PDB file of C-alpha atoms in Angstrom:
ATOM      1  CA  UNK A  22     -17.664 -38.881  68.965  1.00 53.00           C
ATOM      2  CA  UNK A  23     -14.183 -36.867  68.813  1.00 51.00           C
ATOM      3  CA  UNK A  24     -13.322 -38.727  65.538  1.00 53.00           C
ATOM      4  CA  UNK A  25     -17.107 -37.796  63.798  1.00 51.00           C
ATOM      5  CA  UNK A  26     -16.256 -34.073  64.714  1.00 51.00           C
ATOM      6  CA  UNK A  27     -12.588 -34.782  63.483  1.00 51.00           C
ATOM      7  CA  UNK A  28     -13.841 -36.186  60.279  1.00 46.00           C
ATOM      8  CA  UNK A  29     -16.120 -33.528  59.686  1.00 50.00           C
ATOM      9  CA  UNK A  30     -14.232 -30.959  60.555  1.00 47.00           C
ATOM     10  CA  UNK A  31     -11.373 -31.684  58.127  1.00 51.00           C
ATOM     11  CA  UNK A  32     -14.310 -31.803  55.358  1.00 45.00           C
ATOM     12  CA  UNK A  33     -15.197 -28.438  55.730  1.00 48.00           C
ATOM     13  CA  UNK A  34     -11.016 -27.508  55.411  1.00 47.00           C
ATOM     14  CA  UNK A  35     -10.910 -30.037  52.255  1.00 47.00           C
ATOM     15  CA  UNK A  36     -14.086 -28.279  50.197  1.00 48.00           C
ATOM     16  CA  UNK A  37     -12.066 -24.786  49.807  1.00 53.00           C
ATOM     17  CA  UNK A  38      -9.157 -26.736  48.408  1.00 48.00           C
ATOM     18  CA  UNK A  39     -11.585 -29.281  45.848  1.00 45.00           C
ATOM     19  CA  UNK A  40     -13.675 -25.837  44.598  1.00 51.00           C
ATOM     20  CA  UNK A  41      -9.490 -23.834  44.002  1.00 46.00           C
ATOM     21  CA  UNK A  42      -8.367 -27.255  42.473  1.00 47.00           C
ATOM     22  CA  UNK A  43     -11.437 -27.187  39.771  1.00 48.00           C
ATOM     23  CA  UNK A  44     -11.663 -23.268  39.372  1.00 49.00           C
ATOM     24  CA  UNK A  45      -7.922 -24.239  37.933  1.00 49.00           C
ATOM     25  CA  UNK A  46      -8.596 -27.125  35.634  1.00 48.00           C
ATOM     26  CA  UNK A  47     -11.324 -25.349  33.914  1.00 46.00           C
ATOM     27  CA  UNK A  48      -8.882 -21.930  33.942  1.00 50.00           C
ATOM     28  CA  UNK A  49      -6.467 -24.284  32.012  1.00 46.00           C
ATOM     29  CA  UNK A  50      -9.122 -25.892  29.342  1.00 50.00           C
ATOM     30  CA  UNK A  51      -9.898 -22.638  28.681  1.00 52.00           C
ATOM     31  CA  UNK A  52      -7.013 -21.490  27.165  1.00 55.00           C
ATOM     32  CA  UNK A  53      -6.489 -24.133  25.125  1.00 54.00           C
ATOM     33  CA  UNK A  54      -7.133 -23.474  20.748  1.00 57.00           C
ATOM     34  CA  UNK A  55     -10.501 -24.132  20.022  1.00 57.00           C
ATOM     35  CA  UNK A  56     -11.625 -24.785  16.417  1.00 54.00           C
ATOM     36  CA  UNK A  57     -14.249 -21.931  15.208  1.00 60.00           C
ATOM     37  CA  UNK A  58     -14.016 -22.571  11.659  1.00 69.00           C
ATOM     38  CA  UNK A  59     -11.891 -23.133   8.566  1.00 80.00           C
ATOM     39  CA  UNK A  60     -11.351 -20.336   5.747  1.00 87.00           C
ATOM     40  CA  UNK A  61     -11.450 -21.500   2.139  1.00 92.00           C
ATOM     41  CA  UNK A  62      -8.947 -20.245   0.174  1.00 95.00           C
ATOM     42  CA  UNK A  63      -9.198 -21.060  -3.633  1.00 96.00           C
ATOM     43  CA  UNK A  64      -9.603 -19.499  -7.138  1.00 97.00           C
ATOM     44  CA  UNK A  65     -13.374 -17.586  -8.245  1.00 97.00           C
ATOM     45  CA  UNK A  66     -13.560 -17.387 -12.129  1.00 98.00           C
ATOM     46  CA  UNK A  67     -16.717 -15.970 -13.577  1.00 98.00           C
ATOM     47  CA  UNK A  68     -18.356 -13.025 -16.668  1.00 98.00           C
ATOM     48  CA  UNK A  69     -19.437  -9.603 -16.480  1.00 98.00           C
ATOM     49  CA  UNK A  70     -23.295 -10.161 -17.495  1.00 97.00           C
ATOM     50  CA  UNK A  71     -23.876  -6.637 -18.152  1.00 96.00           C
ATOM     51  CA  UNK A  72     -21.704  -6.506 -20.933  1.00 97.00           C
ATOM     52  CA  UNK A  73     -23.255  -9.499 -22.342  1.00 96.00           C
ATOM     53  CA  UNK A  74     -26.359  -8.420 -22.037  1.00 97.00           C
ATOM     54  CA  UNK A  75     -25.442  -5.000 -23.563  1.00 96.00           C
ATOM     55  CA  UNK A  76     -24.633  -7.092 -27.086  1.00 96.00           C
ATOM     56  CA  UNK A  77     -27.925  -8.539 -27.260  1.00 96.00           C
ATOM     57  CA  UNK A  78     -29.807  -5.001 -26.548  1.00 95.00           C
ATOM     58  CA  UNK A  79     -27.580  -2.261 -27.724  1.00 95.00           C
ATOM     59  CA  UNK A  80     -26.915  -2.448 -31.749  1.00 93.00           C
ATOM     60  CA  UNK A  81     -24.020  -0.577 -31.457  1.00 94.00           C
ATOM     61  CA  UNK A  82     -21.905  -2.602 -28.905  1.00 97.00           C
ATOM     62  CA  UNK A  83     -20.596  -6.017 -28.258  1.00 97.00           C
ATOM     63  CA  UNK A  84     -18.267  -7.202 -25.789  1.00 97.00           C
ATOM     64  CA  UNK A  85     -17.426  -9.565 -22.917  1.00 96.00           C
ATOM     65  CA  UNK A  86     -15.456  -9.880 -19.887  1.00 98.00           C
ATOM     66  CA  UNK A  87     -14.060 -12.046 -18.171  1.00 98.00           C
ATOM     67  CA  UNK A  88     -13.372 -11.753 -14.482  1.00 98.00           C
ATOM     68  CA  UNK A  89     -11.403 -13.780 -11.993  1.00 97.00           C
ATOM     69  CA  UNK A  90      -9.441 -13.563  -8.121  1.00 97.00           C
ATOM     70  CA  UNK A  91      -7.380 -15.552  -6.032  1.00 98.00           C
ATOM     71  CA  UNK A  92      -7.644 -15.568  -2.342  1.00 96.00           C
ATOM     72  CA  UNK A  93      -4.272 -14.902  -1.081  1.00 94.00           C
ATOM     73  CA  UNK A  94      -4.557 -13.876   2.912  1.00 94.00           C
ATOM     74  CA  UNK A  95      -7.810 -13.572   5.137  1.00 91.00           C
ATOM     75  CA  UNK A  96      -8.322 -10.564   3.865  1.00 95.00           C
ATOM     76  CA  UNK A  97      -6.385  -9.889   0.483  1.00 97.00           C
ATOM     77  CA  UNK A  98      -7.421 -11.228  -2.992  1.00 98.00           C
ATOM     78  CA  UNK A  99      -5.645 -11.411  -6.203  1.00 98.00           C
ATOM     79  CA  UNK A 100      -7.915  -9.984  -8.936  1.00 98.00           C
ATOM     80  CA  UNK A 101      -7.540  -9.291 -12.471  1.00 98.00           C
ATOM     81  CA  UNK A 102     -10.571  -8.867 -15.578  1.00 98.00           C
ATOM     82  CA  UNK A 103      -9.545  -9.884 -19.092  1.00 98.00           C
ATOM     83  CA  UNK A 104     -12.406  -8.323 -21.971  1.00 98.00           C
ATOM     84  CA  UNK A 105     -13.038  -7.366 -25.283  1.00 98.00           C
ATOM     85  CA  UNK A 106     -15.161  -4.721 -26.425  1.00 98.00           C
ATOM     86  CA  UNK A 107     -16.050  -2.673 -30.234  1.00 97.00           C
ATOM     87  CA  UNK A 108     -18.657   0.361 -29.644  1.00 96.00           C
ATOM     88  CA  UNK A 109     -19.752   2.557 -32.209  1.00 94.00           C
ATOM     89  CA  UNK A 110     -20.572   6.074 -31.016  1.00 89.00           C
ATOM     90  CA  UNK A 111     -23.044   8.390 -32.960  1.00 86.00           C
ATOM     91  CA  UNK A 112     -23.358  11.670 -32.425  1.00 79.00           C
ATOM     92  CA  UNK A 113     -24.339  14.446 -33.825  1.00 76.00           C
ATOM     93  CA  UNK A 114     -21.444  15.941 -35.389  1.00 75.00           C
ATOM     94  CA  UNK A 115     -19.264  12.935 -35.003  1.00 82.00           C
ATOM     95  CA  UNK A 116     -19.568   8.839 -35.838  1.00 88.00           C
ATOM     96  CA  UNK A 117     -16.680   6.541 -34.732  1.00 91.00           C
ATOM     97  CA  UNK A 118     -15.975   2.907 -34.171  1.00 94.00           C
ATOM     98  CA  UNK A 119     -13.450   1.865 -30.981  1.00 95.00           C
ATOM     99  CA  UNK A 120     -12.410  -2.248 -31.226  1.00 97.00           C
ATOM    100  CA  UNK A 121      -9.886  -3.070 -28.541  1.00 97.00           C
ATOM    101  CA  UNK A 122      -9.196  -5.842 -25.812  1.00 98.00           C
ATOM    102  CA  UNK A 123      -7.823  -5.225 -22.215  1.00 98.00           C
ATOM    103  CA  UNK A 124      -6.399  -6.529 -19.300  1.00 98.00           C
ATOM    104  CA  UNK A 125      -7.173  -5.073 -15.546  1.00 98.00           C
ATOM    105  CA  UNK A 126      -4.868  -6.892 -12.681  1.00 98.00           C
ATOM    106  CA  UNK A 127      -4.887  -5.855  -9.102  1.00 98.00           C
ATOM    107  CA  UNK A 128      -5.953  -6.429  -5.594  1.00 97.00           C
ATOM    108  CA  UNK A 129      -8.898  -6.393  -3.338  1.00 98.00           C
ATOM    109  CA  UNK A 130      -9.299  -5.790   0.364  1.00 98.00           C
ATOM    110  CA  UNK A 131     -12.392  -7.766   1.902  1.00 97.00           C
ATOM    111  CA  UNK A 132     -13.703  -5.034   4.866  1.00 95.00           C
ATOM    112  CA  UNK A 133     -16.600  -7.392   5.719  1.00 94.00           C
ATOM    113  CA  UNK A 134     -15.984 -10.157   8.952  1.00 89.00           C
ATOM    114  CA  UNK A 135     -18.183 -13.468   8.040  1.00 86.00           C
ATOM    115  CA  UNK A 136     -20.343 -15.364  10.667  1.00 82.00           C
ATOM    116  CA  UNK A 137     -19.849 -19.211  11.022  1.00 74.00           C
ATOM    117  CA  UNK A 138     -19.090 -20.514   6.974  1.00 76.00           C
ATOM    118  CA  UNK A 139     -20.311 -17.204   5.623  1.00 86.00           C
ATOM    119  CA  UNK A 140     -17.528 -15.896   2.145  1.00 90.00           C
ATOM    120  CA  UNK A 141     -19.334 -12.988   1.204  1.00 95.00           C
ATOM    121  CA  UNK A 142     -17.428 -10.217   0.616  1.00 95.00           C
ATOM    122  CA  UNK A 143     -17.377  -5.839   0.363  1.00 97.00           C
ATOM    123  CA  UNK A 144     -14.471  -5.017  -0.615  1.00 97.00           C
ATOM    124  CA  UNK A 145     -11.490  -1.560  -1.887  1.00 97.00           C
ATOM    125  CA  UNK A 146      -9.462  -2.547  -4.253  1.00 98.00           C
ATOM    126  CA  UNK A 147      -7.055  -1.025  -7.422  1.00 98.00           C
ATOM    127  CA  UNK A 148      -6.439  -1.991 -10.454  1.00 98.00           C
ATOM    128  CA  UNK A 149      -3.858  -1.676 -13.247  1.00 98.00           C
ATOM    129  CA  UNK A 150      -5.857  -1.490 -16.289  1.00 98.00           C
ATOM    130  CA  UNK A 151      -4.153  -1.472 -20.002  1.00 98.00           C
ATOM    131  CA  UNK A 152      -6.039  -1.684 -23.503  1.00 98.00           C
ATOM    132  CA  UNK A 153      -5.087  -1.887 -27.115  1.00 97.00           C
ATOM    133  CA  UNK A 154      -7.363  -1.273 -29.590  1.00 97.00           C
ATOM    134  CA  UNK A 155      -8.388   0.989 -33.060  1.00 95.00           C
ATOM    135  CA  UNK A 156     -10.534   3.917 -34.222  1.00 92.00           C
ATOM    136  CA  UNK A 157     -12.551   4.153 -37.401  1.00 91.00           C
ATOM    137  CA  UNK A 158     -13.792   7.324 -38.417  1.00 87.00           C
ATOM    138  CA  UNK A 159     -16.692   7.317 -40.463  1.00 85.00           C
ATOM    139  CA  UNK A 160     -17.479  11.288 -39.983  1.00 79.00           C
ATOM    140  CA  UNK A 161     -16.114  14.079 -38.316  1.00 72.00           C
ATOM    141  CA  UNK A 162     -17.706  17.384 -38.486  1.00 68.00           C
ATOM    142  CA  UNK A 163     -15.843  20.356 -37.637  1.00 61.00           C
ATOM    143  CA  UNK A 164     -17.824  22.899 -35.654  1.00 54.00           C
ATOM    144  CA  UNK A 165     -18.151  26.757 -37.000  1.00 53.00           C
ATOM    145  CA  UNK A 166     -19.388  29.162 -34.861  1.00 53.00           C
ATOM    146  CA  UNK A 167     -18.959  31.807 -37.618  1.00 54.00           C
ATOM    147  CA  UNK A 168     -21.781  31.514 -39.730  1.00 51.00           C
ATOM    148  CA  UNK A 169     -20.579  33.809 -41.850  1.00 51.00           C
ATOM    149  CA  UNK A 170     -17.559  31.588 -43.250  1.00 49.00           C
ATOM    150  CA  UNK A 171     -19.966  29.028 -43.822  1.00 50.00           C
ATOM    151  CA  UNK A 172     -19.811  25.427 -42.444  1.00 53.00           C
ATOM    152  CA  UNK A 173     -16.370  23.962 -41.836  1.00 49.00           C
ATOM    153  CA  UNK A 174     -15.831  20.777 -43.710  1.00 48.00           C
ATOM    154  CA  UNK A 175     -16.480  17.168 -42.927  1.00 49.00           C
ATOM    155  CA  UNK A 176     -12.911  15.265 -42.401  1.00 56.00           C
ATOM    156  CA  UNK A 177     -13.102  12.334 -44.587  1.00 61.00           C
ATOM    157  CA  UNK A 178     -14.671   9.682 -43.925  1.00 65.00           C
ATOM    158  CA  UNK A 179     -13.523   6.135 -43.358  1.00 73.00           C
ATOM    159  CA  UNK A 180     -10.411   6.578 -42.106  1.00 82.00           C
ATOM    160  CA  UNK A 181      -8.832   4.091 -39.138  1.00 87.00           C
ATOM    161  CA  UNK A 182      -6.468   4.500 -36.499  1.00 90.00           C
ATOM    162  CA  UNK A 183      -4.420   1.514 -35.514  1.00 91.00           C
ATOM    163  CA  UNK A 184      -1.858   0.542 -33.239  1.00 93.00           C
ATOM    164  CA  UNK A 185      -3.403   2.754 -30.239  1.00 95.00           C
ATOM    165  CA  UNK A 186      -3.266   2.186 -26.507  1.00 96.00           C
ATOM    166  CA  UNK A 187      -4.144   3.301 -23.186  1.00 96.00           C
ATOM    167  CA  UNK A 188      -2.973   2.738 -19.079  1.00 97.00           C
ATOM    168  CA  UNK A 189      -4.881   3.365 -16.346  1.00 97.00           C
ATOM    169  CA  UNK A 190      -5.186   3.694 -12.502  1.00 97.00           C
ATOM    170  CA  UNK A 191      -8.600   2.386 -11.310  1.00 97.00           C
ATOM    171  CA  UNK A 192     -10.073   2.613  -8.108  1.00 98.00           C
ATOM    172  CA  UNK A 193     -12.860  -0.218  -7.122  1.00 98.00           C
ATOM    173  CA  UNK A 194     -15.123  -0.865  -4.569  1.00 98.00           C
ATOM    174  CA  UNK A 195     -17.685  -3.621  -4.927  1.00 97.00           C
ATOM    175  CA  UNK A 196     -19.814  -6.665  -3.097  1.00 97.00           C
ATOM    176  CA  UNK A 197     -19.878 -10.196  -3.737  1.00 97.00           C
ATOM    177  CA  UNK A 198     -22.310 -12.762  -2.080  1.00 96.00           C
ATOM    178  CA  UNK A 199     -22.589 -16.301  -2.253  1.00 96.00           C
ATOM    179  CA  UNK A 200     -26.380 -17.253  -3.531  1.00 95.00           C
ATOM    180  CA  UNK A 201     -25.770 -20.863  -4.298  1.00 95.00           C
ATOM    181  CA  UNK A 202     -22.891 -23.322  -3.030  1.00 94.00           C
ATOM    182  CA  UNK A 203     -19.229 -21.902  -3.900  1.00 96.00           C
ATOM    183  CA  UNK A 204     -21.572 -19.470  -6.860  1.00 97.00           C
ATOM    184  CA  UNK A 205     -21.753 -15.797  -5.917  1.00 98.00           C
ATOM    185  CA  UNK A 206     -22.932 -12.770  -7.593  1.00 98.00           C
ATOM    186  CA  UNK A 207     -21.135  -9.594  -7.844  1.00 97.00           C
ATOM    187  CA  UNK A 208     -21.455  -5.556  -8.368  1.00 97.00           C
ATOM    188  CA  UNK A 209     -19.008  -3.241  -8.478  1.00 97.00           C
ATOM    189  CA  UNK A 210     -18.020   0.730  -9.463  1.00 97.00           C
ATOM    190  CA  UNK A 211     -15.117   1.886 -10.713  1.00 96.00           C
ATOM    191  CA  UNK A 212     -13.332   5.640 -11.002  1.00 95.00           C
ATOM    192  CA  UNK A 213     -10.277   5.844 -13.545  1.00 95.00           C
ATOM    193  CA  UNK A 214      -7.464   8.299 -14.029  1.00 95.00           C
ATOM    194  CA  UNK A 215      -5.977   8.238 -17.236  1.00 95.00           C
ATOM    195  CA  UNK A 216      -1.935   7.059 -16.893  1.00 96.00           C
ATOM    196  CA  UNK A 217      -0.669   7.232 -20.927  1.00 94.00           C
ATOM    197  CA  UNK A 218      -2.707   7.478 -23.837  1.00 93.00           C
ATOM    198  CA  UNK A 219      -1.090   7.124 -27.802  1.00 92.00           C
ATOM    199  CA  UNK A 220      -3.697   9.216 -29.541  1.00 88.00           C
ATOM    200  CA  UNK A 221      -3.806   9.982 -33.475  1.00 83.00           C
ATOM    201  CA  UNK A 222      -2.827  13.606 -34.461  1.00 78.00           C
ATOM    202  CA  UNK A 223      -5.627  14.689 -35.748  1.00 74.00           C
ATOM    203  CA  UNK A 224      -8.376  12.797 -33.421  1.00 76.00           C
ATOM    204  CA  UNK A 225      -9.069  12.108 -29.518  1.00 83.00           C
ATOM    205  CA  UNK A 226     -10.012   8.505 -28.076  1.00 88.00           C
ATOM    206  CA  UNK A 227     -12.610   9.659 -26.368  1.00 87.00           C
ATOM    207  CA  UNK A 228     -14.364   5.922 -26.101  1.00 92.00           C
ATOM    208  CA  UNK A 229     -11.061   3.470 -24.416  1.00 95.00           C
ATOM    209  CA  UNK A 230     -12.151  -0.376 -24.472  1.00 96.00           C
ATOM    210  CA  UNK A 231     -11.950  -1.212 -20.228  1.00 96.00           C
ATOM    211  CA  UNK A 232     -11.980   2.238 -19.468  1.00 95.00           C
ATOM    212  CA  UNK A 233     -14.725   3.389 -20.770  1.00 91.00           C
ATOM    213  CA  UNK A 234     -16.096   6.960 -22.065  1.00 89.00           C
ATOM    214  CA  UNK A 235     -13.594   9.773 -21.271  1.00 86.00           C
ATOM    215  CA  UNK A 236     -13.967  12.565 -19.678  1.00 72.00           C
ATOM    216  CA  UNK A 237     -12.174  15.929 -19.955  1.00 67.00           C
ATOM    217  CA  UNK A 238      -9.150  13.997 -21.437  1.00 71.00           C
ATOM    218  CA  UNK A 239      -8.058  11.911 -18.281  1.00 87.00           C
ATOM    219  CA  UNK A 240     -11.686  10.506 -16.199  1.00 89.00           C
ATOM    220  CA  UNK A 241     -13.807   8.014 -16.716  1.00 90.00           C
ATOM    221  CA  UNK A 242     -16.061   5.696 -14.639  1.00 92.00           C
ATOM    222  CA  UNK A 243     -17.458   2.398 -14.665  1.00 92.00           C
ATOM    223  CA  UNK A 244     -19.196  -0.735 -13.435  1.00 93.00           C
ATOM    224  CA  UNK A 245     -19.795  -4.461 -13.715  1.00 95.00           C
ATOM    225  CA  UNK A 246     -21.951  -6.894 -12.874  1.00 97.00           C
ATOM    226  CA  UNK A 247     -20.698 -10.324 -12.329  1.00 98.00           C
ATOM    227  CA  UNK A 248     -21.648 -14.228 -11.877  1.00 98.00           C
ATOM    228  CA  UNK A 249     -18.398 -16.116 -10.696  1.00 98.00           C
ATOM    229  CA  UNK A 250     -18.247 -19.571  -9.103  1.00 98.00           C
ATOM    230  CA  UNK A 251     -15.598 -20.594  -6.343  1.00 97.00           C
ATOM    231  CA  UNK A 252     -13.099 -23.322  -7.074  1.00 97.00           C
ATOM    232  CA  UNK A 253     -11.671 -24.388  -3.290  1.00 95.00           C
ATOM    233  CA  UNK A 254      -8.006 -25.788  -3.369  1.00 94.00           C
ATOM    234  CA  UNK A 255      -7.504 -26.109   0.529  1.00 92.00           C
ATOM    235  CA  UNK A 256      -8.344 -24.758   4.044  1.00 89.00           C
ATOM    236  CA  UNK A 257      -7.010 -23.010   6.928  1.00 85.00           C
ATOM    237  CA  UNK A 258      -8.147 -23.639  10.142  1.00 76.00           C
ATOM    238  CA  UNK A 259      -8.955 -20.486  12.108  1.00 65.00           C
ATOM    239  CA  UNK A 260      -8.503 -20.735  15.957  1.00 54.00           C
ATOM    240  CA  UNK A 261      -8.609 -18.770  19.080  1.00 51.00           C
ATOM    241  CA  UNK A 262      -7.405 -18.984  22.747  1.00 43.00           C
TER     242      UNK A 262
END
């Protein structure tokens, strides 16, 4: 009889020690790296469909771009657009012809945190934005606002600029979501600030190939809308204690 209430008695002084000795196994599973997912990280290449839309519609444009970004960090991607584009602009008093090519490279910041697998993406970003590209004037007339003197005259026609160009600072922000595997649609707005601009003497560019229409001499604002696919190269494993 002593030994049963021996024997039961050191049970009850064991149990506090077994329950302390488990709180501290799980305690140290705990804090050991588990696996929530792995990040792609890879090149996207894709086209501005707006643009090429625009050439089928719009008699007086044509152009394409091409669009591409790297994913360099979690949140950081390599971006750059490559295009063409030759718009004829009729107004009333003046007719003109812009042909030109450009190159945008820059960077954007992804502001949106994914669930699970999720890439999509709303992002800031800059650009660096540069364009060569021609004029043709087909007519150019002079307003008079003495009627008096009769109407000014008409600057000949035909003549062509070459050798022009244009830099620019462009801010972006945009979205990009994944509707397919690794293929993801795109929008984004831009707002530009005219850095240099080789003008001819006698004639403003107010139509810049990547930049768009300009306004008051140094603004201008734009858009794209894009269809890009996702080439994966490798994976990082993102963890947490």
């Amino acid at each position: 009889m002593k030994r049963t209430s021996k024997f039961i008695f050191s049970l009850f002084l064991l149990l506090p020690l077994v329950g302390v000795a488990q709180q501290d196994s799980i305690s140290v599973d705990s804090i050991a790296p588990v696996k929530v997912k792995s990040d792609r990280y890879g090149i996207r290449v894709g086209a501005d469909l707006y643009r090429i839309a625009r050439s089928f519609y719009d008699d007086n444009y044509q152009g394409f771009e091409v669009v591409g970004d790297y994913r360099l960090t979690k949140k950081f991607y390599l971006a750059a657009e490559l295009g063409n584009e030759e718009k004829t602009t009729d107004d009333e008093r003046l007719n003109f012809t812009t042909n030109g090519s450009y190159l945008k490279v820059g960077f954007d910041y992804n502001t949106y945190e994914n669930w699970l697998d999720m890439e999509n993406i709303i992002h800031i970003g800059l650009r660096y934005g540069f364009s060569t590209f021609s004029q043709k004037l087909h007519s150019y007339e002079i307003y008079n606002q003495n009627s008096y003197l009769g109407e000014a005259p008409i600057v000949a026609p035909g003549q062509e600029f070459d050798g022009l160009n244009a830099s620019w600072i462009e801010v972006v922000a945009g979205v990009k979501v994944e509707v397919l595997n690794n293929v993801f649609v795109g929008f984004s707005a831009r707002v530009n600030r005219i850095v240099s601009n080789k003008q001819p003497d006698n004639f403003s560019n107010l139509f810049i190939p990547g930049f768009n229409r300009t306004y008051d001499g140094d603004f201008g604002v734009g858009f794209n809308y894009t269809v890009s696919y996702f080439i994966p190269i490798y994976k990082k494993s993102a963890t947490k204690k």
